[in-house]
Tab-separated table of C-alpha atoms in Angstrom:
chain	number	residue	atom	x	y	z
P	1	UNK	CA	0.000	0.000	0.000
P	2	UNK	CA	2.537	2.388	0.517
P	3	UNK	CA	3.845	2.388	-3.277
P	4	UNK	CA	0.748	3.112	-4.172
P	5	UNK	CA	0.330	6.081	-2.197
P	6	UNK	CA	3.784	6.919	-3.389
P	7	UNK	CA	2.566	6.041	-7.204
P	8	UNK	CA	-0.169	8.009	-6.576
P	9	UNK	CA	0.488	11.407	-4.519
P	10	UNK	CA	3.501	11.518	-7.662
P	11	UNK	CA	0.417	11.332	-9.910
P	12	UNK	CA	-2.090	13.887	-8.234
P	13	UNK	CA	1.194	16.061	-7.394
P	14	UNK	CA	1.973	16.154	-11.206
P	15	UNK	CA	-1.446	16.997	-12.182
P	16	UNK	CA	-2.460	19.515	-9.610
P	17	UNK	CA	1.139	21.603	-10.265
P	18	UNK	CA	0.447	21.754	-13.961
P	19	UNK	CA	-3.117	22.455	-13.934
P	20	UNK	CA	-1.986	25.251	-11.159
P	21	UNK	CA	0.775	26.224	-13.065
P	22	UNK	CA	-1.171	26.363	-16.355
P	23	UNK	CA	-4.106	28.878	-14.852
P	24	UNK	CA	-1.897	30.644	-12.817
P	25	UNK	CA	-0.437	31.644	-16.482
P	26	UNK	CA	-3.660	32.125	-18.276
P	27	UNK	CA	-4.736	34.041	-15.854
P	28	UNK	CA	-1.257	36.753	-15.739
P	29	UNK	CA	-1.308	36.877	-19.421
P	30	UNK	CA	-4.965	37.665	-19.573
P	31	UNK	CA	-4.005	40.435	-17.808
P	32	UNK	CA	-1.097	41.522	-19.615
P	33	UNK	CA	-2.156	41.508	-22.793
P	34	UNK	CA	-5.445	43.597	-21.579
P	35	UNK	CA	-3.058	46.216	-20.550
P	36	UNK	CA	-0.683	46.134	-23.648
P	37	UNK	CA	-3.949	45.926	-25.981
P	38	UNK	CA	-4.791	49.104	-24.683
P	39	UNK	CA	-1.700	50.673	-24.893
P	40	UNK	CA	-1.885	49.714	-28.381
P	41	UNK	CA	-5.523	51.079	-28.905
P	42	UNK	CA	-4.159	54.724	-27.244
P	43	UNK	CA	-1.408	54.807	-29.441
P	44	UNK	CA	-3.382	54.316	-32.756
P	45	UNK	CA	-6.153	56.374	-31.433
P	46	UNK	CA	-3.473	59.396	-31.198
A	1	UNK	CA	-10.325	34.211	-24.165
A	2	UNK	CA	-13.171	34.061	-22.095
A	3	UNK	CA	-15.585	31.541	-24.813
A	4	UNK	CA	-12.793	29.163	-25.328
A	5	UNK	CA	-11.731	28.901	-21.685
A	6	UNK	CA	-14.666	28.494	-20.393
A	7	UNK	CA	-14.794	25.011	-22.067
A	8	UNK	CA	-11.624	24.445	-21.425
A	9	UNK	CA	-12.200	24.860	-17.488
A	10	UNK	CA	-15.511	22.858	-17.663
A	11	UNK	CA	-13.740	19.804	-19.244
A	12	UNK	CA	-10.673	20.012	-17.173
A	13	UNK	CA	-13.144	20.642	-14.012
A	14	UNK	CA	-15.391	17.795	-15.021
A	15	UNK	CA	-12.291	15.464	-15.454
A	16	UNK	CA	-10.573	16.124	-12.775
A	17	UNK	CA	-14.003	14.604	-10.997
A	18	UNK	CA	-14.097	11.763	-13.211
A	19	UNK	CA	-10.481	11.045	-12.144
A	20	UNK	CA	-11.040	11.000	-8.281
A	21	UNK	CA	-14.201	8.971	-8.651
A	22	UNK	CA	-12.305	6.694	-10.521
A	23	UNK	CA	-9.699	6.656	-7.534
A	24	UNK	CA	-12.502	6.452	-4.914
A	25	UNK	CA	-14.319	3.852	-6.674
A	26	UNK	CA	-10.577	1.891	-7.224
A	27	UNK	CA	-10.394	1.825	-3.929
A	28	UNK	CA	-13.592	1.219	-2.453
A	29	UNK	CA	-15.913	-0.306	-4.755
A	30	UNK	CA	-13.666	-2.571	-6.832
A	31	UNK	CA	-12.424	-5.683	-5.694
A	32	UNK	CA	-8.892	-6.779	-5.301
A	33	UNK	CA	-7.430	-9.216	-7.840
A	34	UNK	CA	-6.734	-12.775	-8.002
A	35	UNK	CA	-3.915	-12.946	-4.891
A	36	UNK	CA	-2.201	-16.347	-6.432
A	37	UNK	CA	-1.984	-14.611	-9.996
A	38	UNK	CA	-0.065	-11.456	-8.585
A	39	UNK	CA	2.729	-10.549	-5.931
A	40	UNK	CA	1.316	-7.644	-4.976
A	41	UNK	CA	-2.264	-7.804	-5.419
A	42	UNK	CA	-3.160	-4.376	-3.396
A	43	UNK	CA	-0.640	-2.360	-6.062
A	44	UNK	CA	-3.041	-3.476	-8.897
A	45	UNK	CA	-5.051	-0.831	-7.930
A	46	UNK	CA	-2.522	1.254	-9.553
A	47	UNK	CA	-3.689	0.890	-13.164
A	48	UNK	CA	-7.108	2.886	-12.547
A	49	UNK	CA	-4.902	6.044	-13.027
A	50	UNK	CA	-1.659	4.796	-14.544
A	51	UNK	CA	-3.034	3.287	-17.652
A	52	UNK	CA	-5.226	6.224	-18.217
A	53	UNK	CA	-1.888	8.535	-18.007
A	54	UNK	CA	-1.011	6.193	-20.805
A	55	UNK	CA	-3.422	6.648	-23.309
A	56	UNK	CA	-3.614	10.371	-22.242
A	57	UNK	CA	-0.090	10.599	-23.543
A	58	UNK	CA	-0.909	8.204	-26.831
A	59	UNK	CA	-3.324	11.269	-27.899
A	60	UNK	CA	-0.776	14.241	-26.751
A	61	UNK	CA	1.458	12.379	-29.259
A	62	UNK	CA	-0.840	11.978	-32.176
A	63	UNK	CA	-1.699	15.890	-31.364
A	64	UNK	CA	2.250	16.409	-31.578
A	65	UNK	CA	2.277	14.101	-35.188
A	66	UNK	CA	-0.326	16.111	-36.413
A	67	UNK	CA	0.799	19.354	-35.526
A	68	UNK	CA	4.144	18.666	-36.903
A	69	UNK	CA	2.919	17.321	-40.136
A	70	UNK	CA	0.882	20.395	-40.335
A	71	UNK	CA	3.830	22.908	-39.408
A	72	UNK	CA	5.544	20.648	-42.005
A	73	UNK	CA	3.252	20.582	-44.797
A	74	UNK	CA	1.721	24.376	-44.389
A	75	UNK	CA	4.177	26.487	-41.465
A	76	UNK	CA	0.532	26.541	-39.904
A	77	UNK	CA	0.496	28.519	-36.528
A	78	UNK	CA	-1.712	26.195	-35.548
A	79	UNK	CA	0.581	22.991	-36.341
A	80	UNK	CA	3.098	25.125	-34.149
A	81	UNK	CA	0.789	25.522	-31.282
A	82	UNK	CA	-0.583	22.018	-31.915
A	83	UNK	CA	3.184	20.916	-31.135
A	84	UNK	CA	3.642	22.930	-28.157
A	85	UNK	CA	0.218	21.494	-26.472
A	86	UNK	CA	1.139	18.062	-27.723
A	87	UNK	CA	4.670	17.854	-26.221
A	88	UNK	CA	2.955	19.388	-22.752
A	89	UNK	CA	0.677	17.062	-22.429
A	90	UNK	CA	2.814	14.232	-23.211
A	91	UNK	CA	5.377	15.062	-21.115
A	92	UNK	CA	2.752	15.548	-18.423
A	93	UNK	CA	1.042	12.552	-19.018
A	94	UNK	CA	4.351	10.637	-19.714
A	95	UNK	CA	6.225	11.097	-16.403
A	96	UNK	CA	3.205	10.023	-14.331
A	97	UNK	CA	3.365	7.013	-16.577
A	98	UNK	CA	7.233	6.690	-15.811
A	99	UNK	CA	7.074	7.656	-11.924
A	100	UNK	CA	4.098	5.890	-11.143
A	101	UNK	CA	5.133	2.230	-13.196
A	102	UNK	CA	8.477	1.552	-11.851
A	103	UNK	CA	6.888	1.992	-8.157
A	104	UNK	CA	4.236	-0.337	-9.045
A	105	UNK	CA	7.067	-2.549	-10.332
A	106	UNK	CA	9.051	-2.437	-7.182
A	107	UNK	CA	5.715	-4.072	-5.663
A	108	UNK	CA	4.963	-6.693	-8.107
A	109	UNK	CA	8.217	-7.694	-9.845
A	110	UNK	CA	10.747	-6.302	-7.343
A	111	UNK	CA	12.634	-4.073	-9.287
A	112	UNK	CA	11.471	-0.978	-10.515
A	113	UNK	CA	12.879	-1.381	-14.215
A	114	UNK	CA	13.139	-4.213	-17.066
A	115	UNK	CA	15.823	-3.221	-19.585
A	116	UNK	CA	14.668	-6.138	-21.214
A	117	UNK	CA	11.309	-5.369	-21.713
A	118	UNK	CA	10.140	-3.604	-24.969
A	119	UNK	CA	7.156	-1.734	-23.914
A	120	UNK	CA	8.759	0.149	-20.483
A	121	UNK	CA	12.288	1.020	-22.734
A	122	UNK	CA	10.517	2.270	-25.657
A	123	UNK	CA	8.034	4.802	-23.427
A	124	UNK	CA	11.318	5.873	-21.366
A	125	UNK	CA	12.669	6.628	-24.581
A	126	UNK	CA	9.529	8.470	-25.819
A	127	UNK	CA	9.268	10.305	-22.766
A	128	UNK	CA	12.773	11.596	-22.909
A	129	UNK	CA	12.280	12.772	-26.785
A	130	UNK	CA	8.836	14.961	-25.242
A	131	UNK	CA	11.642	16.471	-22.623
A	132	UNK	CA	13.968	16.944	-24.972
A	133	UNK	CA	10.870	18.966	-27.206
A	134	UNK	CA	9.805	20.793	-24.035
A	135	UNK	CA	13.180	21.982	-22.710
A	136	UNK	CA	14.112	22.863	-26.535
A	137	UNK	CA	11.149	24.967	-27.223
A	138	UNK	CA	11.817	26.735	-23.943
A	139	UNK	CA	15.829	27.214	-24.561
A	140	UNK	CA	15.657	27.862	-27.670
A	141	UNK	CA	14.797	31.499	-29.743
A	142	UNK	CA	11.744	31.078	-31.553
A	143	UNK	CA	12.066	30.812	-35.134
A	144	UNK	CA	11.523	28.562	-38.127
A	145	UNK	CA	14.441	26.840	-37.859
A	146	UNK	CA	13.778	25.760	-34.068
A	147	UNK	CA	10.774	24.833	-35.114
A	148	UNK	CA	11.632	22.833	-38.132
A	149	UNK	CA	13.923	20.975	-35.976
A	150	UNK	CA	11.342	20.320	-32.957
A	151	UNK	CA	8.431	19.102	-35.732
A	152	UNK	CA	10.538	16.485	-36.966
A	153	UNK	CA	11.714	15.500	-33.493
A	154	UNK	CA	8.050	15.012	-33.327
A	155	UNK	CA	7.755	13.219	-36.171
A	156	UNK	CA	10.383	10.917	-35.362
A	157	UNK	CA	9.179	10.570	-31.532
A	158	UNK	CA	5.545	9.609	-32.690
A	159	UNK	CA	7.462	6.955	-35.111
A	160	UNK	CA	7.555	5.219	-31.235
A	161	UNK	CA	3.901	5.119	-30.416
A	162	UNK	CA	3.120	1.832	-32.229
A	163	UNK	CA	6.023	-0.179	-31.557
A	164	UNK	CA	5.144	1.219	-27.732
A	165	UNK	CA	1.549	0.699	-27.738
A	166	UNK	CA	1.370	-2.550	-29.561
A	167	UNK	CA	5.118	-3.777	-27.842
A	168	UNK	CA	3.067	-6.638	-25.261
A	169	UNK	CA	1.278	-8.239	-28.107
A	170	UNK	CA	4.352	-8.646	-30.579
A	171	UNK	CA	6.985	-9.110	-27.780
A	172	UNK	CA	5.479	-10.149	-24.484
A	173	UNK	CA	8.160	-9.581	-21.255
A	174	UNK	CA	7.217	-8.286	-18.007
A	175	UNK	CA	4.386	-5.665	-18.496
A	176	UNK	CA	0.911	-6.165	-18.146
A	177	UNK	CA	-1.115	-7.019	-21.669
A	178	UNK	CA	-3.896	-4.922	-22.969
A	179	UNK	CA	-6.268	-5.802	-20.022
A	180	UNK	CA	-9.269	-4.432	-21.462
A	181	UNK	CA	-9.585	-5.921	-24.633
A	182	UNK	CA	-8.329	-9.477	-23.147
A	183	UNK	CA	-9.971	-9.249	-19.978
A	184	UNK	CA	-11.168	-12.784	-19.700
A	185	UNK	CA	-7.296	-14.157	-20.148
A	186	UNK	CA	-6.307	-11.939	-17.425
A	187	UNK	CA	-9.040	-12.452	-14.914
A	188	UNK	CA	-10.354	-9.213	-14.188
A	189	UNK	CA	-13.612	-8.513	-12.600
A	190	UNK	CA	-16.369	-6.332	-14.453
A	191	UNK	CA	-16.128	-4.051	-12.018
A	192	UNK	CA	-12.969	-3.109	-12.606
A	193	UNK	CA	-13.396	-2.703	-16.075
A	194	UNK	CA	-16.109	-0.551	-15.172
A	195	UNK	CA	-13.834	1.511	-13.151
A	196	UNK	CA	-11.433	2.167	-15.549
A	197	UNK	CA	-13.541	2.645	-18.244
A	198	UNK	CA	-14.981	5.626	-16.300
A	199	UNK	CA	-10.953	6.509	-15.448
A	200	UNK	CA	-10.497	6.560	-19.681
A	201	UNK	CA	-14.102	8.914	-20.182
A	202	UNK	CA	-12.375	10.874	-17.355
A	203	UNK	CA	-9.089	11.630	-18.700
A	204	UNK	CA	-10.327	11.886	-22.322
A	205	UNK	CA	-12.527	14.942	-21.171
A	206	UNK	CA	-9.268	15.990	-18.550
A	207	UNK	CA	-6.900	15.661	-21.725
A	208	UNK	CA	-9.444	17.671	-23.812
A	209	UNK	CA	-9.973	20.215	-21.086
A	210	UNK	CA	-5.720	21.136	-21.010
A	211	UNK	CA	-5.687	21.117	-24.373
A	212	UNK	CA	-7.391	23.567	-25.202
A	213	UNK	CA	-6.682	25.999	-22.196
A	214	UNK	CA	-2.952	24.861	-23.356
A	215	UNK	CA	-3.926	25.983	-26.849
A	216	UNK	CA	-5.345	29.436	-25.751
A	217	UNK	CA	-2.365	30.177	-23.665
A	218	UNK	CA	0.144	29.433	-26.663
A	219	UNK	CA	-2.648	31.805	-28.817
A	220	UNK	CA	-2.158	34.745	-25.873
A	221	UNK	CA	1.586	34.413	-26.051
A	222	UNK	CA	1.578	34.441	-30.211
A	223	UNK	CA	-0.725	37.820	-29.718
A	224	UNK	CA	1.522	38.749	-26.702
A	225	UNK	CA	4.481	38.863	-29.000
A	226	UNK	CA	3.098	40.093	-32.019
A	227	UNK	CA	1.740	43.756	-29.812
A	228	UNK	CA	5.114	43.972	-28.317
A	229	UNK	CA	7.227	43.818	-31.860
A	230	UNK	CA	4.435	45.784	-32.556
A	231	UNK	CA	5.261	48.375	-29.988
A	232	UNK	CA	8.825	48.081	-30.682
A	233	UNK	CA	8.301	49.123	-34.265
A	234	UNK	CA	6.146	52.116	-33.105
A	235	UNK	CA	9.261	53.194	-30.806
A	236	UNK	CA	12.309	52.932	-33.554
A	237	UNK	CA	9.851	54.860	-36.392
């Protein structure tokens, strides 16, 4: 039983960090590229 | 992004579900194996998540092929993001196959590795050509010739698939058969069947749900980069 756990906390650990990882990212970009969109938008609009 | 995500976070959500029910159900509900035909019969228990990691990573790989034949055959942006999601999600996939297998092996054969066996070398050997594609992509400056080179990397990894996938049938050593389509020859209860059939619906709609939040964040950083040579241009004219 306890290689299992082992097997499978390495499994849930592997999934939960990149499915973190991966929002974590969507989210910061989101927000980036809001802010440099609008930049843009300014610029042109000048 | 908000359309596209939204999917994306209702598959992943809904598989992630699917993929502890399948644990609780392993667990709880399924019974435990044939202790005469097995070592370790507890550490079966291991397959309701490690063999759908496997074919998780079979369809990040045939997302990788068809990306790179598609950055091959038209320089699509979308082969090239196809590539990037693929080689994620296979190495993601990939090392839980790796990790989680030579643990169960330590339990049931007492060693952790066969170097004899076709079907365990050929996946290490896949799974080090997706880290090679992942660390590459991330090393290296983006341009057509880094990405000519990492689409037939591709290419040549996905050339692995079917000797890995079909290695137990042509070349039987240590690992496991294809329990599910010859589930009479190796004893296994319906229930457990049922179990991991729910563990493959779960980790199709898990795979489908990072895809294609892993697709829209490759899409943000194309868009990213394209506004800030954008900008650039703006600043030297």
């Amino acid at each position: 039983m306890t290689e299992l756990g082992l097997a499978y906390a390495a499994m849930i650990g592997l999934i939960g960090v990149y499915v973190y990882r991966l929002v974590i990212r969507l989210y910061d970009l989101d927000a980036r590229l809001t802010a440099v969109e609008d930049t843009v938008s300014v610029e042109e609009s000048e | 992004m908000a359309g596209v995500s939204r999917a994306g976070f209702t598959l992943t959500g809904i598989g992630l579900t699917g993929a502890a029910l399948t644990l609780l159900l392993g667990f709880t509900w399924a019974p435990t194996v044939d202790p005469s035909a097995w070592n370790s019969p507890e550490a079966y228990r291991i397959l309701y998540w490690h063999v759908p990691f496997a074919w998780s990573s079979f369809l990040a790989y045939c997302v990788l092929f068809i990306g790179s034949v598609a950055w091959y055959a038209k320089r699509s942006e979308l082969g090239w993001r196809m590539i990037c999601t693929g080689s994620d999600l296979a190495l993601l996939f990939g090392l839980g196959v790796v990790i989680s297998g030579p643990i169960w092996g330590s339990a049931e054969w007492g060693v952790p590795w066969d170097w004899g066996d076709l079907r365990l070398n050929t996946y290490g050997l896949l799974t080090g050509v997706t880290l090679f594609l992942v660390l590459a992509r991330s090393s290296q400056p983006d341009g057509q010739g880094t990405r000519d080179t990492i689409a037939a990397i591709g290419l040549f990894g996905f050339a692995l698939v079917p000797v890995t996938a079909l290695a137990t049938t042509w070349y039987q050593e240590r690992h496991p058969g294809i329990i599910v389509i010859e589930s009479e020859e190796s004893g296994l209860a319906t229930e457990i069947l049922a179990v991991m059939l729910l563990g493959f619906a779960s980790f199709v709609l898990l795979f489908v749900g990072l895809a294609i939040l892993s697709d829209t964040l490759h899409r943000m950083e194309s868009r990213m980069s394209h506004l800030q040579h954008q900008l650039d241009e703006e600043v030297v004219h």
